[in-house]
Tab-separated table of C-alpha atoms in Angstrom:
chain	number	residue	atom	x	y	z
B	1	UNK	CA	19.635	96.813	-134.764
B	2	UNK	CA	23.094	96.253	-132.744
B	3	UNK	CA	24.923	97.579	-135.986
B	4	UNK	CA	28.753	96.512	-135.740
B	5	UNK	CA	27.656	96.942	-131.997
B	6	UNK	CA	28.889	93.818	-129.510
B	7	UNK	CA	26.293	94.815	-126.640
B	8	UNK	CA	23.607	96.424	-126.724
B	9	UNK	CA	21.843	98.005	-123.464
B	10	UNK	CA	18.276	97.602	-122.138
B	11	UNK	CA	16.384	99.416	-119.637
B	12	UNK	CA	13.217	98.719	-117.879
B	13	UNK	CA	13.700	94.751	-116.889
B	14	UNK	CA	12.329	93.618	-113.874
B	15	UNK	CA	13.680	91.733	-111.750
B	16	UNK	CA	13.271	87.652	-111.647
B	17	UNK	CA	11.951	87.645	-114.622
B	18	UNK	CA	12.454	85.529	-117.678
B	19	UNK	CA	13.278	87.765	-120.653
B	20	UNK	CA	14.043	86.015	-124.267
B	21	UNK	CA	15.784	87.571	-127.098
B	22	UNK	CA	17.503	86.624	-130.684
B	23	UNK	CA	20.332	87.298	-132.368
B	24	UNK	CA	20.870	86.969	-135.866
B	25	UNK	CA	24.213	87.404	-138.001
B	26	UNK	CA	23.937	89.584	-140.811
B	27	UNK	CA	26.598	88.900	-143.480
B	28	UNK	CA	26.831	93.035	-144.699
B	29	UNK	CA	29.220	91.955	-147.647
B	30	UNK	CA	27.251	89.222	-149.527
B	31	UNK	CA	23.512	88.951	-150.605
B	32	UNK	CA	21.293	87.503	-147.512
B	33	UNK	CA	21.651	86.973	-144.059
B	34	UNK	CA	21.791	84.227	-141.595
B	35	UNK	CA	19.941	82.907	-139.290
B	36	UNK	CA	18.524	83.190	-135.372
B	37	UNK	CA	20.253	81.944	-132.334
B	38	UNK	CA	16.928	81.891	-129.767
B	39	UNK	CA	18.684	82.206	-126.288
B	40	UNK	CA	16.920	83.563	-122.619
B	41	UNK	CA	18.112	84.595	-118.834
B	42	UNK	CA	16.396	85.556	-115.600
B	43	UNK	CA	17.008	88.486	-113.991
B	44	UNK	CA	17.662	88.188	-110.639
B	45	UNK	CA	19.560	89.920	-107.859
B	46	UNK	CA	22.024	90.076	-105.915
B	47	UNK	CA	21.623	89.503	-101.377
B	48	UNK	CA	20.472	92.737	-100.084
B	49	UNK	CA	22.249	95.052	-98.036
B	50	UNK	CA	22.459	97.996	-96.936
B	51	UNK	CA	19.451	101.052	-96.110
B	52	UNK	CA	16.238	101.423	-97.749
B	53	UNK	CA	13.019	103.035	-97.319
B	54	UNK	CA	9.110	101.479	-97.019
B	55	UNK	CA	6.740	104.866	-98.196
B	56	UNK	CA	3.549	104.134	-100.625
B	57	UNK	CA	4.678	107.879	-102.143
B	58	UNK	CA	8.540	107.370	-102.433
B	59	UNK	CA	10.585	105.831	-105.712
B	60	UNK	CA	13.773	104.779	-106.521
B	61	UNK	CA	15.442	101.343	-106.428
B	62	UNK	CA	16.253	101.336	-102.897
B	63	UNK	CA	12.869	101.968	-102.020
B	64	UNK	CA	9.829	99.522	-101.438
B	65	UNK	CA	6.160	100.541	-101.241
B	66	UNK	CA	4.500	98.117	-98.878
B	67	UNK	CA	5.772	96.125	-96.043
B	68	UNK	CA	4.486	93.165	-98.164
B	69	UNK	CA	7.024	93.757	-101.080
B	70	UNK	CA	10.432	94.439	-99.144
B	71	UNK	CA	10.127	91.296	-96.501
B	72	UNK	CA	9.204	89.215	-100.073
B	73	UNK	CA	12.614	90.404	-101.587
B	74	UNK	CA	14.280	89.735	-98.062
B	75	UNK	CA	12.895	85.792	-98.560
B	76	UNK	CA	14.044	85.719	-101.801
B	77	UNK	CA	17.571	86.870	-101.673
B	78	UNK	CA	18.224	86.598	-98.435
B	79	UNK	CA	20.782	89.408	-96.737
B	80	UNK	CA	24.394	89.510	-97.126
B	81	UNK	CA	25.408	92.625	-94.558
B	82	UNK	CA	23.284	94.464	-91.770
B	83	UNK	CA	19.434	96.077	-93.178
B	84	UNK	CA	18.142	98.211	-92.010
B	85	UNK	CA	14.395	99.226	-93.728
B	86	UNK	CA	13.511	103.321	-92.533
B	87	UNK	CA	9.602	103.525	-92.676
B	88	UNK	CA	8.079	106.897	-93.609
B	89	UNK	CA	6.229	108.920	-90.561
B	90	UNK	CA	2.325	109.518	-90.959
B	91	UNK	CA	2.385	106.306	-93.762
B	92	UNK	CA	-0.820	104.187	-94.174
B	93	UNK	CA	-0.077	100.830	-95.535
B	94	UNK	CA	-2.759	98.538	-95.902
B	95	UNK	CA	-1.324	95.184	-95.533
B	96	UNK	CA	-4.002	91.424	-95.934
B	97	UNK	CA	-1.422	88.850	-95.830
B	98	UNK	CA	0.224	88.170	-92.943
B	99	UNK	CA	4.228	89.349	-93.232
B	100	UNK	CA	5.644	86.341	-92.648
B	101	UNK	CA	9.595	86.812	-92.407
B	102	UNK	CA	11.871	83.428	-93.427
B	103	UNK	CA	15.399	85.823	-93.471
B	104	UNK	CA	17.354	85.955	-90.070
B	105	UNK	CA	19.679	88.289	-89.314
B	106	UNK	CA	22.862	87.520	-86.929
B	107	UNK	CA	24.806	89.619	-84.750
B	108	UNK	CA	26.573	90.729	-87.380
B	109	UNK	CA	24.177	91.919	-90.251
B	110	UNK	CA	21.300	92.831	-88.663
B	111	UNK	CA	17.663	93.279	-90.086
B	112	UNK	CA	15.822	96.377	-88.574
B	113	UNK	CA	12.466	97.932	-89.280
B	114	UNK	CA	12.383	101.326	-87.666
B	115	UNK	CA	10.372	104.602	-88.163
B	116	UNK	CA	12.023	107.448	-89.858
B	117	UNK	CA	11.038	111.296	-90.595
B	118	UNK	CA	10.133	113.778	-88.587
B	119	UNK	CA	6.250	113.238	-89.154
B	120	UNK	CA	3.831	113.411	-86.374
B	121	UNK	CA	2.629	110.549	-85.954
B	122	UNK	CA	4.722	106.904	-86.499
B	123	UNK	CA	3.912	104.707	-90.279
B	124	UNK	CA	0.437	103.074	-89.292
B	125	UNK	CA	0.371	99.105	-90.897
B	126	UNK	CA	-3.734	98.175	-91.263
B	127	UNK	CA	-3.925	95.104	-91.303
B	128	UNK	CA	-6.621	92.537	-92.561
B	129	UNK	CA	-6.559	88.827	-90.904
B	130	UNK	CA	-7.626	85.190	-92.441
B	131	UNK	CA	-8.972	82.807	-90.721
B	132	UNK	CA	-5.877	80.899	-89.078
B	133	UNK	CA	-3.597	83.747	-90.268
B	134	UNK	CA	-4.196	86.682	-87.550
B	135	UNK	CA	-1.477	87.900	-86.971
B	136	UNK	CA	0.441	90.747	-88.474
B	137	UNK	CA	4.254	89.835	-88.411
B	138	UNK	CA	5.774	86.213	-88.617
B	139	UNK	CA	9.233	85.476	-87.914
B	140	UNK	CA	10.023	82.163	-88.689
B	141	UNK	CA	12.795	81.383	-86.357
B	142	UNK	CA	14.517	84.400	-86.953
B	143	UNK	CA	17.347	86.076	-84.832
B	144	UNK	CA	18.765	89.977	-84.231
B	145	UNK	CA	15.553	91.187	-86.073
B	146	UNK	CA	14.261	95.144	-84.607
B	147	UNK	CA	11.494	96.437	-85.317
B	148	UNK	CA	10.977	100.106	-83.671
B	149	UNK	CA	8.397	102.893	-83.643
B	150	UNK	CA	5.602	101.678	-85.682
B	151	UNK	CA	1.986	101.340	-85.147
B	152	UNK	CA	-0.031	98.372	-85.952
B	153	UNK	CA	-3.833	98.397	-86.311
B	154	UNK	CA	-6.981	95.924	-86.442
B	155	UNK	CA	-8.713	96.640	-89.874
B	156	UNK	CA	-10.748	93.207	-90.291
B	157	UNK	CA	-14.492	93.526	-90.102
B	158	UNK	CA	-15.744	90.761	-88.301
B	159	UNK	CA	-13.995	87.787	-86.280
B	160	UNK	CA	-12.342	86.324	-88.956
B	161	UNK	CA	-10.741	89.219	-90.377
B	162	UNK	CA	-9.453	90.226	-87.149
B	163	UNK	CA	-5.884	90.762	-86.218
B	164	UNK	CA	-5.694	88.578	-82.797
B	165	UNK	CA	-1.993	88.630	-82.427
B	166	UNK	CA	0.643	92.510	-83.902
B	167	UNK	CA	3.387	89.699	-82.883
B	168	UNK	CA	4.009	85.754	-83.755
B	169	UNK	CA	7.784	84.547	-83.216
B	170	UNK	CA	7.266	80.694	-84.267
B	171	UNK	CA	10.372	78.449	-82.902
B	172	UNK	CA	11.194	74.850	-83.857
B	173	UNK	CA	12.753	72.107	-82.031
B	174	UNK	CA	15.756	72.827	-82.888
B	175	UNK	CA	15.509	76.271	-84.315
B	176	UNK	CA	13.897	79.616	-81.953
B	177	UNK	CA	13.680	82.776	-82.485
B	178	UNK	CA	16.468	85.161	-80.092
B	179	UNK	CA	17.444	88.157	-79.819
B	180	UNK	CA	14.967	89.893	-81.584
B	181	UNK	CA	13.827	93.430	-79.964
B	182	UNK	CA	10.012	95.351	-80.549
B	183	UNK	CA	10.220	98.828	-79.112
B	184	UNK	CA	7.923	101.866	-78.823
B	185	UNK	CA	5.927	99.701	-81.287
B	186	UNK	CA	1.755	100.297	-80.509
B	187	UNK	CA	-0.552	97.684	-81.034
B	188	UNK	CA	-4.448	98.384	-81.621
B	189	UNK	CA	-6.813	95.856	-81.469
B	190	UNK	CA	-10.226	95.977	-81.925
B	191	UNK	CA	-13.330	97.024	-79.616
B	192	UNK	CA	-15.500	94.770	-80.673
B	193	UNK	CA	-13.004	92.033	-81.316
B	194	UNK	CA	-13.855	89.521	-77.880
B	195	UNK	CA	-11.817	86.846	-78.737
B	196	UNK	CA	-8.564	86.178	-77.100
B	197	UNK	CA	-5.775	89.216	-78.105
B	198	UNK	CA	-1.511	88.755	-78.031
B	199	UNK	CA	0.426	91.591	-78.959
B	200	UNK	CA	3.522	89.750	-79.023
B	201	UNK	CA	3.252	85.785	-79.236
B	202	UNK	CA	6.300	83.778	-78.441
B	203	UNK	CA	6.083	80.188	-79.658
B	204	UNK	CA	8.642	77.046	-79.117
B	205	UNK	CA	8.228	73.624	-79.719
B	206	UNK	CA	12.613	73.845	-78.201
B	207	UNK	CA	13.828	70.262	-77.403
B	208	UNK	CA	17.579	72.129	-77.291
B	209	UNK	CA	18.935	75.404	-76.040
B	210	UNK	CA	19.063	76.058	-79.795
B	211	UNK	CA	15.323	76.354	-80.386
B	212	UNK	CA	14.201	78.398	-77.057
B	213	UNK	CA	12.744	81.942	-78.463
């Protein structure tokens, strides 16, 4: 009930969720009430820009508790400026699906995943793969993305779930993965996996310079 107010604040809503509401015009000077007016709206978020954290124990609107949730937003809404994800030292992330990035950076609007904090250990991603998707990170024609100071570790228990590639950079005929940086990262494979393992795999179907990795 808004009373005579023309607006009403509602809190606790989630992004990318459709909400329905009803508005009733009430005749306060005579007996009876008006009818209901029903409508809906989908709450969306603007493109992301600036600095965010990835911390499983963190909170707030600029913190993600998993890599998958951060990359989901990155792919869903895109970027409107440089974006840096500060990844908490000593944190452990269990990721059970390939972290596929479809949003590209540019020379002006770069995307960075960077170790942050004063902890002893690098943030660790324990990755469990699946048949055909046994790479931890996959970049699909993306440019100007930096990974700095992460540890990727195989967490699978069998041949179908072992991590076999740390970073998989995939280019198409006319859209390659260019100007990307992977530095200060550890990629640790299973010692019982007898399948070929590749730390950084560049795959290209280039038919022009723009498609080169």
